[in-house]
Short mmCIF file of C-alpha atoms and ligand atoms in Angstrom, two decimals:
data_model
loop_
_atom_site.label_atom_id
_atom_site.label_comp_id
_atom_site.label_asym_id
_atom_site.label_seq_id
_atom_site.Cartn_x
_atom_site.Cartn_y
_atom_site.Cartn_z
CA MET A 25 -0.01 0.28 0.29
CA SER A 26 1.38 3.58 -1.06
CA PRO A 27 1.65 6.17 1.73
CA ASP A 28 -0.93 8.27 0.24
CA GLU A 29 -3.54 5.22 0.36
CA LEU A 30 -3.12 4.95 4.33
CA GLY A 31 -5.57 7.13 6.57
CA ASP A 32 -4.16 10.17 8.39
CA GLY A 33 -4.20 8.24 12.11
CA THR A 34 -1.80 5.37 10.36
CA ARG A 35 0.48 7.94 8.65
CA VAL A 36 1.12 10.09 11.89
CA VAL A 37 1.86 7.29 14.21
CA HIS A 38 3.60 5.34 11.45
CA ALA A 39 5.62 8.97 10.83
CA VAL A 40 6.96 9.22 14.47
CA GLN A 41 7.41 5.50 15.10
CA GLY A 42 11.10 3.81 14.98
CA GLY A 43 12.01 0.64 13.57
CA PRO A 44 12.87 -2.91 14.83
CA GLY A 45 15.01 -2.84 18.06
CA ASP A 46 14.60 1.27 18.30
CA PRO A 47 12.45 2.50 21.45
CA PHE A 48 8.82 2.75 20.02
CA GLY A 49 9.17 6.55 19.76
CA ALA A 50 12.29 8.33 19.05
CA GLN A 51 14.07 9.56 22.17
CA PRO A 52 15.34 13.01 22.94
CA VAL A 53 19.47 12.88 22.27
CA PHE A 54 20.80 15.78 24.14
CA ALA A 55 24.57 15.48 23.27
CA SER A 56 26.35 18.05 21.95
CA ALA A 57 28.94 16.85 20.50
CA PHE A 58 29.18 13.02 18.87
CA HIS A 59 32.02 10.77 18.25
CA LEU A 60 33.22 11.47 14.53
CA GLY A 61 32.90 8.94 11.77
CA GLY A 62 28.90 8.62 12.32
CA GLN A 63 26.06 11.12 10.61
CA ASP A 64 26.50 13.68 13.45
CA THR A 65 29.59 15.89 14.34
CA TYR A 66 28.14 18.90 16.50
CA ALA A 67 24.42 19.31 17.48
CA ARG A 68 24.25 22.67 16.24
CA SER A 69 24.41 21.68 12.59
CA GLY A 70 22.36 18.34 13.25
CA ASN A 71 21.23 15.88 15.29
CA PRO A 72 19.00 12.38 15.63
CA THR A 73 16.07 14.41 17.38
CA TRP A 74 15.75 16.96 14.50
CA ARG A 75 16.32 14.14 11.73
CA SER A 76 13.43 12.37 13.49
CA LEU A 77 11.25 15.05 13.14
CA GLU A 78 12.24 16.32 9.69
CA THR A 79 11.62 12.90 8.61
CA ALA A 80 8.34 12.86 9.91
CA LEU A 81 7.12 16.19 8.94
CA GLY A 82 8.81 16.15 5.44
CA SER A 83 7.21 12.59 4.67
CA LEU A 84 3.67 14.02 5.62
CA GLU A 85 4.02 17.17 3.39
CA GLY A 86 6.20 15.78 0.59
CA GLY A 87 9.44 17.73 0.91
CA GLU A 88 12.51 18.50 2.63
CA CYS A 89 11.94 19.50 6.25
CA VAL A 90 13.98 21.52 8.68
CA VAL A 91 13.04 22.50 12.41
CA PHE A 92 12.94 25.88 14.10
CA PRO A 93 12.54 26.90 17.54
CA SER A 94 9.24 28.93 16.79
CA GLY A 95 7.23 29.63 13.84
CA MET A 96 8.57 32.86 13.52
CA ALA A 97 12.26 31.72 13.35
CA ALA A 98 11.08 29.36 10.58
CA ILE A 99 9.31 32.29 9.00
CA SER A 100 12.23 35.10 9.88
CA THR A 101 14.79 32.37 8.23
CA LEU A 102 12.61 31.95 4.97
CA LEU A 103 12.53 35.64 4.42
CA ARG A 104 16.11 36.25 5.11
CA THR A 105 17.36 33.37 3.15
CA VAL A 106 15.27 33.88 -0.09
CA LEU A 107 14.91 37.91 0.03
CA SER A 108 18.06 40.34 -0.63
CA THR A 109 18.25 44.13 -0.69
CA GLY A 110 15.26 45.66 -3.02
CA ASP A 111 13.58 42.44 -3.93
CA THR A 112 9.90 42.61 -3.71
CA LEU A 113 7.68 40.55 -1.32
CA VAL A 114 3.79 39.87 -1.66
CA LEU A 115 1.94 39.54 1.73
CA PRO A 116 -1.40 38.99 3.51
CA SER A 117 -2.56 42.07 4.85
CA ASP A 118 -4.87 39.63 6.98
CA GLY A 119 -2.36 37.06 7.91
CA TYR A 120 -0.19 36.66 11.06
CA PHE A 121 0.68 39.98 12.25
CA LEU A 122 4.51 39.35 13.21
CA SER A 123 5.37 38.64 9.59
CA ARG A 124 4.38 41.88 8.50
CA LYS A 125 6.19 43.28 11.47
CA PHE A 126 9.11 41.45 10.50
CA VAL A 127 9.23 42.63 6.77
CA SER A 128 8.78 46.22 7.48
CA GLU A 129 12.10 46.08 9.29
CA MET A 130 13.70 44.57 6.03
CA ASP A 131 15.28 46.68 3.43
CA VAL A 132 12.57 45.06 0.85
CA ARG A 133 9.58 46.16 -0.99
CA VAL A 134 6.27 44.57 0.42
CA VAL A 135 3.20 44.49 -1.22
CA GLU A 136 0.12 43.70 1.00
CA ALA A 137 -2.84 41.89 -0.41
CA PRO A 138 -5.75 40.29 1.31
CA THR A 139 -6.00 36.40 1.49
CA ALA A 140 -8.92 36.34 -0.69
CA GLY A 141 -7.79 38.72 -3.11
CA PRO A 142 -7.62 40.51 -5.45
CA TYR A 143 -4.01 39.98 -5.71
CA PRO A 144 -1.46 42.21 -7.75
CA SER A 145 0.53 41.37 -10.48
CA PHE A 146 3.51 39.20 -9.76
CA ASP A 147 5.61 40.54 -12.20
CA GLY A 148 9.15 41.74 -10.43
CA VAL A 149 8.20 39.86 -7.36
CA LYS A 150 10.79 37.77 -5.78
CA LEU A 151 8.52 35.93 -2.90
CA VAL A 152 4.63 35.46 -2.42
CA LEU A 153 4.13 34.26 1.03
CA LEU A 154 0.22 33.31 1.27
CA GLU A 155 -1.55 32.17 4.50
CA THR A 156 -4.56 30.04 3.78
CA PRO A 157 -6.74 29.45 5.93
CA SER A 158 -5.45 33.07 7.28
CA ASN A 159 -5.45 33.78 10.91
CA PRO A 160 -7.47 35.33 12.37
CA GLY A 161 -9.95 36.12 9.24
CA LEU A 162 -10.06 32.37 7.98
CA ASP A 163 -10.47 33.52 4.61
CA ILE A 164 -9.00 30.94 1.61
CA CYS A 165 -7.04 31.90 -1.39
CA ASP A 166 -6.61 29.30 -4.29
CA ILE A 167 -2.73 27.76 -3.53
CA ALA A 168 -2.51 26.16 -7.11
CA GLU A 169 -4.05 29.27 -9.08
CA LEU A 170 -1.54 31.70 -7.39
CA ALA A 171 1.51 29.08 -7.62
CA ALA A 172 1.22 28.97 -11.12
CA ARG A 173 0.70 32.77 -11.61
CA ALA A 174 3.95 33.23 -9.23
CA HIS A 175 5.75 30.47 -11.22
CA GLU A 176 5.01 32.37 -14.88
CA ALA A 177 6.26 35.46 -13.24
CA GLY A 178 9.54 34.01 -11.77
CA ALA A 179 8.54 33.99 -8.24
CA LEU A 180 8.79 31.39 -5.39
CA LEU A 181 5.32 30.95 -3.47
CA ALA A 182 5.34 30.09 0.23
CA VAL A 183 2.63 29.11 2.23
CA ASP A 184 2.01 29.33 5.72
CA ASN A 185 0.04 25.99 6.78
CA THR A 186 -0.02 26.80 10.81
CA THR A 187 -3.83 26.91 10.65
CA ALA A 188 -4.17 23.87 8.35
CA THR A 189 -1.77 21.41 9.88
CA PRO A 190 0.56 19.13 7.19
CA LEU A 191 -2.95 16.75 7.47
CA GLY A 192 -5.15 19.58 6.50
CA GLN A 193 -3.55 20.77 3.67
CA ARG A 194 -0.47 19.76 1.44
CA PRO A 195 0.51 23.15 -0.45
CA LEU A 196 3.47 21.35 -2.14
CA GLU A 197 1.45 19.08 -3.95
CA LEU A 198 -0.65 22.13 -4.86
CA GLY A 199 2.23 23.54 -6.34
CA ALA A 200 3.99 25.92 -3.75
CA ASP A 201 7.70 25.83 -3.24
CA VAL A 202 7.78 26.18 0.41
CA VAL A 203 5.62 25.38 3.42
CA VAL A 204 6.32 27.57 6.93
CA ALA A 205 4.70 26.93 9.93
CA SER A 206 4.35 27.33 13.66
CA ASP A 207 3.99 23.94 15.10
CA THR A 208 3.39 25.62 18.62
CA LYS A 209 -0.45 25.10 17.50
CA ALA A 210 -2.15 21.85 16.64
CA VAL A 211 1.00 20.06 15.44
CA ALA A 212 2.27 20.03 18.86
CA GLY A 213 -0.98 20.47 20.23
CA HIS A 214 -0.68 20.37 24.13
CA SER A 215 0.47 24.19 24.72
CA ASP A 216 3.47 23.28 26.02
CA VAL A 217 6.61 24.06 23.49
CA LEU A 218 7.13 26.95 20.74
CA PHE A 219 8.44 25.11 17.77
CA GLY A 220 8.04 25.80 13.73
CA HIS A 221 9.34 24.58 10.50
CA VAL A 222 10.10 25.06 7.03
CA THR A 223 9.55 22.20 4.41
CA ALA A 224 11.01 23.03 0.58
CA ALA A 225 10.33 21.26 -2.45
CA SER A 226 13.52 21.89 -3.51
CA PRO A 227 16.74 20.05 -1.59
CA GLU A 228 18.86 23.22 -2.41
CA LEU A 229 16.47 25.52 -0.79
CA ALA A 230 16.25 23.25 2.04
CA THR A 231 20.39 23.16 2.21
CA ARG A 232 20.53 27.07 2.34
CA LEU A 233 17.87 26.97 5.05
CA ARG A 234 19.88 24.44 7.19
CA ASP A 235 22.55 26.60 6.62
CA ALA A 236 21.45 29.49 7.71
CA ARG A 237 19.90 27.94 10.74
CA THR A 238 23.31 26.59 11.37
CA LEU A 239 25.05 30.01 10.88
CA SER A 240 22.40 31.98 13.24
CA GLY A 241 23.09 29.59 15.79
CA ALA A 242 19.40 29.95 16.62
CA ILE A 243 18.27 26.11 17.07
CA PRO A 244 15.69 23.91 18.34
CA GLY A 245 16.44 22.00 21.70
CA PRO A 246 16.29 18.22 21.60
CA PHE A 247 13.41 18.02 24.47
CA GLU A 248 11.08 20.75 22.36
CA THR A 249 11.65 18.72 19.30
CA TRP A 250 10.89 15.52 20.89
CA LEU A 251 7.78 17.10 22.43
CA VAL A 252 6.43 18.09 18.92
CA LEU A 253 7.45 14.57 17.95
CA ARG A 254 5.23 13.21 20.57
CA GLY A 255 2.24 15.15 19.75
CA LEU A 256 2.50 14.83 15.89
CA GLY A 257 1.53 11.06 16.91
CA THR A 258 -2.11 11.98 17.88
CA LEU A 259 -2.68 14.97 15.46
CA ASP A 260 -5.16 12.87 13.38
CA LEU A 261 -7.11 12.30 16.48
CA ARG A 262 -7.10 15.65 17.81
CA LEU A 263 -8.21 17.10 14.62
CA GLU A 264 -10.89 14.88 14.32
CA ARG A 265 -12.47 16.05 17.81
CA GLN A 266 -11.44 19.57 17.56
CA ALA A 267 -13.33 19.92 14.11
CA ARG A 268 -16.45 18.12 15.16
CA ASN A 269 -16.44 20.35 17.69
CA ALA A 270 -16.00 23.57 15.50
CA ALA A 271 -18.89 21.84 13.33
CA ALA A 272 -21.10 21.58 16.55
CA LEU A 273 -20.40 25.04 17.69
CA TYR A 274 -20.75 26.61 14.18
CA GLU A 275 -24.20 25.06 14.08
CA ALA A 276 -25.23 26.20 17.59
CA LEU A 277 -24.18 29.75 16.59
CA SER A 278 -25.45 30.16 13.13
CA GLY A 279 -27.75 33.10 12.93
CA LYS A 280 -26.88 33.62 16.50
CA VAL A 281 -23.64 35.69 16.42
CA SER A 282 -22.50 37.90 13.88
CA GLY A 283 -19.14 37.25 11.35
CA LEU A 284 -19.44 33.41 12.30
CA ARG A 285 -16.62 31.79 10.01
CA TRP A 286 -15.58 28.28 9.86
CA PRO A 287 -14.52 27.19 6.40
CA GLY A 288 -15.46 23.63 6.91
CA ALA A 289 -19.04 24.81 7.00
CA GLU A 290 -21.07 24.40 3.81
CA GLN A 291 -22.68 27.57 4.48
CA ASP A 292 -18.97 29.72 4.65
CA PRO A 293 -18.16 32.00 1.75
CA ALA A 294 -14.91 29.97 1.51
CA TYR A 295 -16.45 26.47 1.51
CA LEU A 296 -15.97 25.54 -1.86
CA LEU A 297 -12.70 26.41 -2.44
CA ALA A 298 -11.57 25.05 1.17
CA ALA A 299 -13.27 21.84 0.50
CA GLN A 300 -11.41 21.74 -2.93
CA GLN A 301 -7.91 22.29 -1.76
CA MET A 302 -7.72 21.11 1.84
CA ARG A 303 -7.92 17.46 2.88
CA ARG A 304 -9.49 18.11 6.09
CA PHE A 305 -10.81 20.85 8.56
CA ASN A 306 -9.86 21.82 11.80
CA GLY A 307 -10.87 23.69 15.15
CA VAL A 308 -10.35 27.31 14.69
CA LEU A 309 -13.66 29.32 14.16
CA THR A 310 -14.26 33.07 14.64
CA PHE A 311 -17.16 35.15 15.46
CA GLU A 312 -17.74 38.64 16.47
CA LEU A 313 -19.60 40.13 19.70
CA SER A 314 -20.70 43.60 20.03
CA ASP A 315 -17.45 44.86 21.65
CA ALA A 316 -14.28 44.01 24.04
CA ALA A 317 -16.47 44.08 27.26
CA ALA A 318 -19.08 41.25 25.80
CA VAL A 319 -15.99 39.01 24.72
CA GLU A 320 -14.41 39.44 28.66
CA ALA A 321 -17.99 38.58 29.81
CA PHE A 322 -18.39 35.26 27.78
CA ILE A 323 -15.05 34.10 28.80
CA GLU A 324 -15.89 34.89 32.28
CA LYS A 325 -18.97 32.83 32.25
CA SER A 326 -17.64 29.80 30.31
CA ARG A 327 -16.48 26.90 32.47
CA PHE A 328 -14.33 25.46 29.63
CA VAL A 329 -13.00 28.42 27.71
CA SER A 330 -10.03 30.08 28.50
CA ALA A 331 -8.62 33.33 27.19
CA ALA A 332 -5.40 32.48 25.37
CA THR A 333 -3.45 33.98 22.43
CA SER A 334 -2.71 30.65 20.60
CA PHE A 335 -4.92 28.01 19.04
CA GLY A 336 -4.95 24.13 18.05
CA GLY A 337 -4.21 22.99 21.97
CA LEU A 338 -6.25 20.13 23.69
CA HIS A 339 -7.92 23.04 25.53
CA SER A 340 -10.66 25.30 23.95
CA THR A 341 -9.44 28.96 24.08
CA ALA A 342 -10.73 32.42 22.95
CA ASP A 343 -8.69 34.97 21.79
CA ARG A 344 -9.93 38.58 21.40
CA ARG A 345 -7.28 39.70 18.46
CA ALA A 346 -8.01 43.21 18.25
CA GLN A 347 -6.08 43.55 21.82
CA TRP A 348 -2.76 42.35 19.80
CA GLY A 349 -3.18 45.09 17.09
CA ASP A 350 -4.78 42.62 14.56
CA PRO A 351 -6.65 45.15 11.78
CA VAL A 352 -10.01 43.60 13.12
CA PRO A 353 -13.52 44.47 15.05
CA GLU A 354 -13.05 44.99 18.79
CA GLY A 355 -15.18 42.12 19.50
CA LEU A 356 -13.86 39.67 17.07
CA VAL A 357 -13.02 36.03 18.78
CA ARG A 358 -10.88 33.38 17.19
CA PHE A 359 -12.02 30.55 18.86
CA SER A 360 -9.97 27.35 19.09
CA ALA A 361 -12.30 24.37 19.64
CA GLY A 362 -10.19 21.77 22.04
CA CYS A 363 -10.68 17.91 22.80
CA GLU A 364 -13.50 18.58 25.05
CA ASP A 365 -16.58 16.16 24.66
CA THR A 366 -18.68 18.03 22.03
CA ARG A 367 -21.75 17.93 24.01
CA ASP A 368 -20.48 19.80 26.89
CA LEU A 369 -18.72 22.24 25.19
CA VAL A 370 -21.60 23.19 23.09
CA ALA A 371 -23.64 23.61 26.23
CA ASP A 372 -20.99 25.70 27.92
CA VAL A 373 -20.28 28.19 24.94
CA SER A 374 -24.17 28.19 24.29
CA HIS A 375 -24.56 29.34 28.10
CA ALA A 376 -21.81 31.50 28.17
CA LEU A 377 -23.22 33.46 24.98
CA GLY A 378 -26.47 33.74 26.61
CA LEU A 379 -28.03 31.32 23.76
CA ASP A 380 -29.59 28.70 25.94
C1 PLP B 424 -0.20 31.87 11.40
C2 PLP B 424 0.83 31.92 11.96
N1 PLP B 424 2.26 31.98 11.50
C3 PLP B 424 3.07 32.28 12.25
C4 PLP B 424 3.07 32.29 13.75
C5 PLP B 424 4.24 32.27 14.84
O1 PLP B 424 4.82 31.15 15.40
P1 PLP B 424 5.20 31.28 16.68
O2 PLP B 424 4.45 31.56 17.71
O3 PLP B 424 5.38 29.71 16.96
O4 PLP B 424 6.55 31.63 16.61
C6 PLP B 424 1.66 31.99 14.46
C7 PLP B 424 1.77 32.13 15.83
O5 PLP B 424 0.40 32.57 16.54
C8 PLP B 424 0.73 31.96 13.60
O6 PLP B 424 -0.65 31.90 14.20
#
């Protein structure tokens, strides 16, 4: 059976599993130096724990993976590696805000475009960075179409795949050159580690990224890498529950709160495109309450929803994005459905919003 015929549960469990005689899951190797003569020399340039995770993520995404100590480390290394002074970058105006802040301090020309488009001409552009579904708006763009346009203009196309996860979307198969992601979110999944990775279709670009990591010295620790490996093995199970919870919440909140978005719902404006290019959906939805006080009251009244500025974890969380400077309404909530029982979570959220 080819890996593509296997289900997602089998793929993630198998991806993090050792072979005969190995421990069941790869273990963290803390060594800084290795006896010369083998694959490893000095842990800043490579080590067995990174290799286990890079092999696992690379096999799920269909490219060569390079791990980083956070999503921002992955994104900033990609941007510094690909872009030179005076180059032009196209970036989402509604994506992760620190990507925009990082490039505003680089000596490059930045053209912003909303995720749902319209996109400018890519003539003269060096790199197009997409984020789909975008965070926090959950808009979607057509990766295959934009990759074709970018390649016609001689540009590289990267996708921030944080919200989708490697199980939810495989951008390289859709024509993207690079995937970047914060694994702090659903991939690690337990809100206990910061992590990121880049997966490149081209081994040459992966080598340049690896060299940049070695030179910067900003590297992930083996323990953190191992936590991500451990989390990855249950990604399928967690996504399944989170998506089921998001679908049930969408149904319960439909017509009762404004601005409700979840790309997995047939009524969502992005559904058709999402269903076409995503392999499965996840637990992140957004909706709007009247103002900041209403969001605070909702979280206060809820038993299971905590205020937190992350998503994709075991626990349900809500984040009022305007407090971080995102250009969104004051009462917009990015809600991350956790792995609680669906019935309990829907009852709690409905009660906290005064819908019961
Ligand atoms: C879409 C997206 N990309 C990148 C990042 C940055 O990742 P990290 O916090 O792991 O540095 C985040 C963090 O929220 C994110 O949501």
